[in-house]
Coordinates of N, CA and C in Angstrom, one line a residue:
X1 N 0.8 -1.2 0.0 CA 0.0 0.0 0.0 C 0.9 1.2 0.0
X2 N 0.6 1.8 -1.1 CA 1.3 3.3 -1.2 C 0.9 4.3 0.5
X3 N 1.9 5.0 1.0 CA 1.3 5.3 2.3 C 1.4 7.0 1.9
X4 N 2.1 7.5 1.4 CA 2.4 8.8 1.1 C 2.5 9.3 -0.3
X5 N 3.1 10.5 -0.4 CA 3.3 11.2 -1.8 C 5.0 10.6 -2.5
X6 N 5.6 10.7 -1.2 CA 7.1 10.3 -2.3 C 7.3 8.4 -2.3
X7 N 6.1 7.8 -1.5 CA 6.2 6.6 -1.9 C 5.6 6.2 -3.4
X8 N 4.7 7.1 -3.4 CA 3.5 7.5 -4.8 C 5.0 7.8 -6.0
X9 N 5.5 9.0 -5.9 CA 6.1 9.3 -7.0 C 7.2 8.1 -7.2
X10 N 7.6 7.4 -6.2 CA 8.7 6.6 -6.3 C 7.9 5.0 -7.4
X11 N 6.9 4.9 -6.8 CA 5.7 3.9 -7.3 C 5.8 4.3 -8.9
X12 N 5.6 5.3 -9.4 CA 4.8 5.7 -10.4 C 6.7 6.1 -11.3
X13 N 7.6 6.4 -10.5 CA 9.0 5.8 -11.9 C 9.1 4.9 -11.8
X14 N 9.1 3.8 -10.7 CA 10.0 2.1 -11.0 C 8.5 1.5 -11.9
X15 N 7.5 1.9 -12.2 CA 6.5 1.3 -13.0 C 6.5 2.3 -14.3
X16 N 7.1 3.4 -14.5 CA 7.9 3.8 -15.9 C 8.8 3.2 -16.3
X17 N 9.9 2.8 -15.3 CA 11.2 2.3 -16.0 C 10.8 0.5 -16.2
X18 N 10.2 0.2 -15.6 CA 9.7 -1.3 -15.3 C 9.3 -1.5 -16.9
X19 N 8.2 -0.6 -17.2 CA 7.7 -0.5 -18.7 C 8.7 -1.1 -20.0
X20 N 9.8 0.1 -19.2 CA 10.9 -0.5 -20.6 C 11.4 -1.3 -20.7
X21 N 12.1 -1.9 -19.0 CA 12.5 -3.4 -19.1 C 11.3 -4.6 -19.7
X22 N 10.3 -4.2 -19.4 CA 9.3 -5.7 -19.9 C 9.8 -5.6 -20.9
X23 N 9.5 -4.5 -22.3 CA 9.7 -5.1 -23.3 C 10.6 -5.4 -23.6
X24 N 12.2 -4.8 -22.8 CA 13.2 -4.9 -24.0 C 13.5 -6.5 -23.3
X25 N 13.1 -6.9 -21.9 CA 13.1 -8.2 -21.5 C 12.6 -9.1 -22.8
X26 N 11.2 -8.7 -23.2 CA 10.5 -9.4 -23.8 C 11.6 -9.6 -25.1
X27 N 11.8 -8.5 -25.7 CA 12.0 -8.2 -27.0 C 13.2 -9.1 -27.3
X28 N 14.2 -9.3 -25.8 CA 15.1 -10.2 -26.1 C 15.2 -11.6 -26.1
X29 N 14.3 -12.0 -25.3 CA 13.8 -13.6 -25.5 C 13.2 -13.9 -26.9
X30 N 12.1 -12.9 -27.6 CA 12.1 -13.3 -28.9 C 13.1 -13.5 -29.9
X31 N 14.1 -12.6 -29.5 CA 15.1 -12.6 -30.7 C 15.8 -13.9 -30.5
X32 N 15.8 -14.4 -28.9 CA 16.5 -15.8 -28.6 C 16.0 -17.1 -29.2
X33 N 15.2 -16.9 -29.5 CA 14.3 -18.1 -30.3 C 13.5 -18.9 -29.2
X34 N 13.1 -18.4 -28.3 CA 12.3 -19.4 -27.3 C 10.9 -19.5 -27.4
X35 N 10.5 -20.7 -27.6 CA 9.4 -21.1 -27.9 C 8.5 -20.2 -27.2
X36 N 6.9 -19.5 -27.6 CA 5.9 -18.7 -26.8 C 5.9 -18.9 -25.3
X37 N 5.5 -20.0 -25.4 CA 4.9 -20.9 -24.0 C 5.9 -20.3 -22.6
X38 N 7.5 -20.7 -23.4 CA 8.6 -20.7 -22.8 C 8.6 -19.4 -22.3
X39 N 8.7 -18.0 -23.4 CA 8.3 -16.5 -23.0 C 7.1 -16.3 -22.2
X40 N 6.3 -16.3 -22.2 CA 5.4 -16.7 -20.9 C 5.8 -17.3 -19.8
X41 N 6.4 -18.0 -19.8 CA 6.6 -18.7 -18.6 C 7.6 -17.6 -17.5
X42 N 8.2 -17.2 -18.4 CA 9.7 -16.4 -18.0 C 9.0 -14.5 -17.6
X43 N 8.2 -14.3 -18.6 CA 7.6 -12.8 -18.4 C 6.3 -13.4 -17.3
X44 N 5.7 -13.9 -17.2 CA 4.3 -13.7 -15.9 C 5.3 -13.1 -14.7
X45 N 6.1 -13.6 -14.2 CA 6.5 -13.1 -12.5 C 6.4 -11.5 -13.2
X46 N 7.5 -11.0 -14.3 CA 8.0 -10.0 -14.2 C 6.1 -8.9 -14.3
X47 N 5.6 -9.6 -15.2 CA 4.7 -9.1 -15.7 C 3.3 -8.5 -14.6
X48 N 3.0 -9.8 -13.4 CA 3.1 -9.9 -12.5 C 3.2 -8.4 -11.1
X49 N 4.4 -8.4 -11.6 CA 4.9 -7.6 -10.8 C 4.4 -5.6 -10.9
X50 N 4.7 -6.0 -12.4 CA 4.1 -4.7 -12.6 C 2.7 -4.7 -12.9
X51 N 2.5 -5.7 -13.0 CA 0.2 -5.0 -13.0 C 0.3 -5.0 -11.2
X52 N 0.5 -5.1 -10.3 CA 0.9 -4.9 -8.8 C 0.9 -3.6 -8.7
X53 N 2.3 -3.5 -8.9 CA 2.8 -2.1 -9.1 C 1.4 -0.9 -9.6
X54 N 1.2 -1.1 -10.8 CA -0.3 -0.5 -11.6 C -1.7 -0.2 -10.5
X55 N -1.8 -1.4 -10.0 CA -2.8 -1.2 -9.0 C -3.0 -0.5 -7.9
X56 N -1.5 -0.5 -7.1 CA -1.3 -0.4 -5.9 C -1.1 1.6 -6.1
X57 N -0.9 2.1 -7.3 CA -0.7 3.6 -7.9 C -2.0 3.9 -8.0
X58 N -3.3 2.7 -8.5 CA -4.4 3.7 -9.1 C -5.0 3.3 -7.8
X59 N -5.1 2.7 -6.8 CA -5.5 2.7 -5.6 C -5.1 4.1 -5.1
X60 N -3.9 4.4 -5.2 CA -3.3 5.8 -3.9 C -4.4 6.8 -5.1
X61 N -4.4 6.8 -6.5 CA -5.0 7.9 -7.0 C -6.6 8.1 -6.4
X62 N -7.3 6.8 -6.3 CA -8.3 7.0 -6.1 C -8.7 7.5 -4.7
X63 N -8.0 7.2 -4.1 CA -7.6 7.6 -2.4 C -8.0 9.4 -2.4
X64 N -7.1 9.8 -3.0 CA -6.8 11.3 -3.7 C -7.8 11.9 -3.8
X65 N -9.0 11.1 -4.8 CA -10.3 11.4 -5.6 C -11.3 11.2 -4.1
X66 N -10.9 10.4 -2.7 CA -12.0 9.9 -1.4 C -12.7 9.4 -2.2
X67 N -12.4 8.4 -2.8 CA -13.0 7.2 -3.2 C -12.5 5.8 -3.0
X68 N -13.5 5.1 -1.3 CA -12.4 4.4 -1.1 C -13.6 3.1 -0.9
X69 N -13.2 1.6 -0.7 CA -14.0 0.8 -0.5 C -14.8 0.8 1.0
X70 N -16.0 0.4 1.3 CA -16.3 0.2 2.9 C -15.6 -0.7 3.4
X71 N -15.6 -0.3 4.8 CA -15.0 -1.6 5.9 C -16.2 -2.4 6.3
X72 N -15.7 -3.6 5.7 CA -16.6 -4.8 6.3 C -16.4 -5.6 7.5
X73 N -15.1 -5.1 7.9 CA -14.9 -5.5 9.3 C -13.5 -5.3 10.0
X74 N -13.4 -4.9 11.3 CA -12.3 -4.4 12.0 C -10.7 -4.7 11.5
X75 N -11.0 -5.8 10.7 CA -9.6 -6.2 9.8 C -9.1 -5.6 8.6
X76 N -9.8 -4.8 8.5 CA -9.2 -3.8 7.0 C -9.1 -2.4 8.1
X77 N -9.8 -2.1 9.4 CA -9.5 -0.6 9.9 C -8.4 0.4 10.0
X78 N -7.3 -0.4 10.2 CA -5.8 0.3 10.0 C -5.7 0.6 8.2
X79 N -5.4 -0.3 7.6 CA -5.8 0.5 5.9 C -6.6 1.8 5.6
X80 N -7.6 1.4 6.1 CA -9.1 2.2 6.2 C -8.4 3.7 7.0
X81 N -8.0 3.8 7.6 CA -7.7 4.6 8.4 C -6.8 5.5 7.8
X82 N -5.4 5.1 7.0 CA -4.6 5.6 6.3 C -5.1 6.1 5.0
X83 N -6.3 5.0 4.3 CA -7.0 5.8 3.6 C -7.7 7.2 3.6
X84 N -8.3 7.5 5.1 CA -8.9 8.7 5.5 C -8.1 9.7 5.3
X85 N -6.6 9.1 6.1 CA -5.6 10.6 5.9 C -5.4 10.7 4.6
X86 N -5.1 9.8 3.6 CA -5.0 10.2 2.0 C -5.7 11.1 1.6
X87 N -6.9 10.5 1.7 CA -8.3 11.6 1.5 C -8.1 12.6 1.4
X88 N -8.2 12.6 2.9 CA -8.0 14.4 3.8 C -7.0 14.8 3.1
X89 N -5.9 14.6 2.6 CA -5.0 15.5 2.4 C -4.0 16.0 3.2
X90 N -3.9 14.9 4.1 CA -3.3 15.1 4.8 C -1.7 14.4 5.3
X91 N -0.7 14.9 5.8 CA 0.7 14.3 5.6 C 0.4 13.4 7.6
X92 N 1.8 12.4 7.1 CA 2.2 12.2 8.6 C 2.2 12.9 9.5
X93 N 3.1 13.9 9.0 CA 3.5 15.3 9.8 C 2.4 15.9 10.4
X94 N 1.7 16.2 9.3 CA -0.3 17.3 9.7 C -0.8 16.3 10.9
X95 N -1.2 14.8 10.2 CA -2.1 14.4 11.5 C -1.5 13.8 12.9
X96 N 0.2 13.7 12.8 CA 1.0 14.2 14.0 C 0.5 14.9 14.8
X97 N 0.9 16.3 14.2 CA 0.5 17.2 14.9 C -1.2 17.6 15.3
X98 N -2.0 17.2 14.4 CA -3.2 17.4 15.0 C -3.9 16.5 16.2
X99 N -2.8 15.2 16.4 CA -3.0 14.5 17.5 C -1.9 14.7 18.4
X100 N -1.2 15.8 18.2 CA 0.0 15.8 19.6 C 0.8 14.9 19.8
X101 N 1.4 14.1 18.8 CA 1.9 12.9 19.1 C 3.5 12.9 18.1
X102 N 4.3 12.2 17.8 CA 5.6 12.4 16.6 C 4.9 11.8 15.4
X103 N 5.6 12.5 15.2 CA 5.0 11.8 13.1 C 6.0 10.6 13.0
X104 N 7.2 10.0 13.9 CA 7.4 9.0 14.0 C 6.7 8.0 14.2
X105 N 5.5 8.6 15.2 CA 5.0 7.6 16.1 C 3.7 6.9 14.8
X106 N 3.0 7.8 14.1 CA 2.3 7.9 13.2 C 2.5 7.3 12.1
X107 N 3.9 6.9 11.8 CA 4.6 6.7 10.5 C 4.8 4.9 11.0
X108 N 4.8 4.7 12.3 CA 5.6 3.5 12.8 C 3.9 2.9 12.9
X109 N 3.1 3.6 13.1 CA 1.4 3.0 13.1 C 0.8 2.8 12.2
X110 N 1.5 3.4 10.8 CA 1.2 2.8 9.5 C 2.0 2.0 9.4
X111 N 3.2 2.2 9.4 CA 3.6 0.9 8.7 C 3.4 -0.3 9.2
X112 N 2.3 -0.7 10.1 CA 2.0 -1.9 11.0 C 0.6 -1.9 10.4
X113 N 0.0 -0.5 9.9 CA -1.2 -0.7 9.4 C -2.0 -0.5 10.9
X114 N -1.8 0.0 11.7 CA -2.5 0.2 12.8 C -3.1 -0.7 14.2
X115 N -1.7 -2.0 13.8 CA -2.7 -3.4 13.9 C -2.1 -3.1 15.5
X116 N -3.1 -3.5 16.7 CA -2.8 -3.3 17.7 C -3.4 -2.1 18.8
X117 N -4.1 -1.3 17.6 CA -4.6 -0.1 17.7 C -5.3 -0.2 18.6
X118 N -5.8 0.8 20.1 CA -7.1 0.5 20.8 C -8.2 1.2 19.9
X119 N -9.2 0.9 20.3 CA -10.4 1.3 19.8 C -11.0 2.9 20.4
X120 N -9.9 3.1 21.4 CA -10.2 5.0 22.0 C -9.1 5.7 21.1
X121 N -8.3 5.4 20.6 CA -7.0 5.5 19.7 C -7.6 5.5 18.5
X122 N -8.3 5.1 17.9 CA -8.5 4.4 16.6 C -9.6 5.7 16.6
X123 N -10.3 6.0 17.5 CA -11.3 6.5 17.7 C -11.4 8.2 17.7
X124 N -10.2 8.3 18.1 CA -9.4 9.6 18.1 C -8.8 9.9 16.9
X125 N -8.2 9.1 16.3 CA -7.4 9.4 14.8 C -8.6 9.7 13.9
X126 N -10.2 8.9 14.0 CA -11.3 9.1 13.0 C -11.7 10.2 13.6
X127 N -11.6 11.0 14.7 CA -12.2 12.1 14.6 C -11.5 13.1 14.4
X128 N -10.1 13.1 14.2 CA -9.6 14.0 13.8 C -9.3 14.4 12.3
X129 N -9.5 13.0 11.9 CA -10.0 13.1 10.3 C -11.1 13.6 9.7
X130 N -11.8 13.7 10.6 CA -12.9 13.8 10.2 C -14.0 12.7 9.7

């Protein structure tokens, strides 16, 4: 999950430069003489990788747009929650500070995805999102 803006811009060149390796990956197995099947077999991981890449970009875009899926249950809430700050517009740093807390501390609660979270905690961060 894309969590920020420079993990976004970083997302959105290794899936530019990714572009040019598939093909010239591709382009060079053809010239090798390897049977279709065999080219397939060899491009799906890479290929794989970058429709990943693809999704996990138009996810953070849609985020951007606050268009996000419902929570169907306490186990998507930490995602759910980072999604809000997306939304909002809002950095580590911002809803740090609008909870009094380090943007370390913030930054160390996403990258866990929030798992652990209390429910007066959890409950504080959605109201300051709004």
């Amino acid at each position: 999950m894309i969590r920020n803006d420079a993990e976004y811009k970083e997302a959105v060149k290794r899936l530019n430069e990714e572009k040019g390796r598939l093909n010239a990956q591709e382009i060079q197995l053809k010239k090798s003489g390897l049977p279709k099947d065999e080219i397939k077999r060899i491009m799906d991981p890479l290929v794989s990788f970058h429709l990943q890449l693809e999704e996990e970009i138009e996810s953070y875009d849609r985020l951007l747009k606050k268009d996000f899926d419902e929570l169907e249950n306490l186990h998507g809430l930490g995602q759910q929650i980072i999604a809000f700050r997306i939304a909002a517009g809002l950095t580590q740093r911002e809803l740090a500070e609008r909870l009094s807390i380090s943007e370390s501390q913030v930054s160390r609660d996403e990258r866990n995805e929030y798992h652990g979270v209390s429910v007066e905690r959890a409950s504080k961060i959605l109201d300051v999102l709004g």
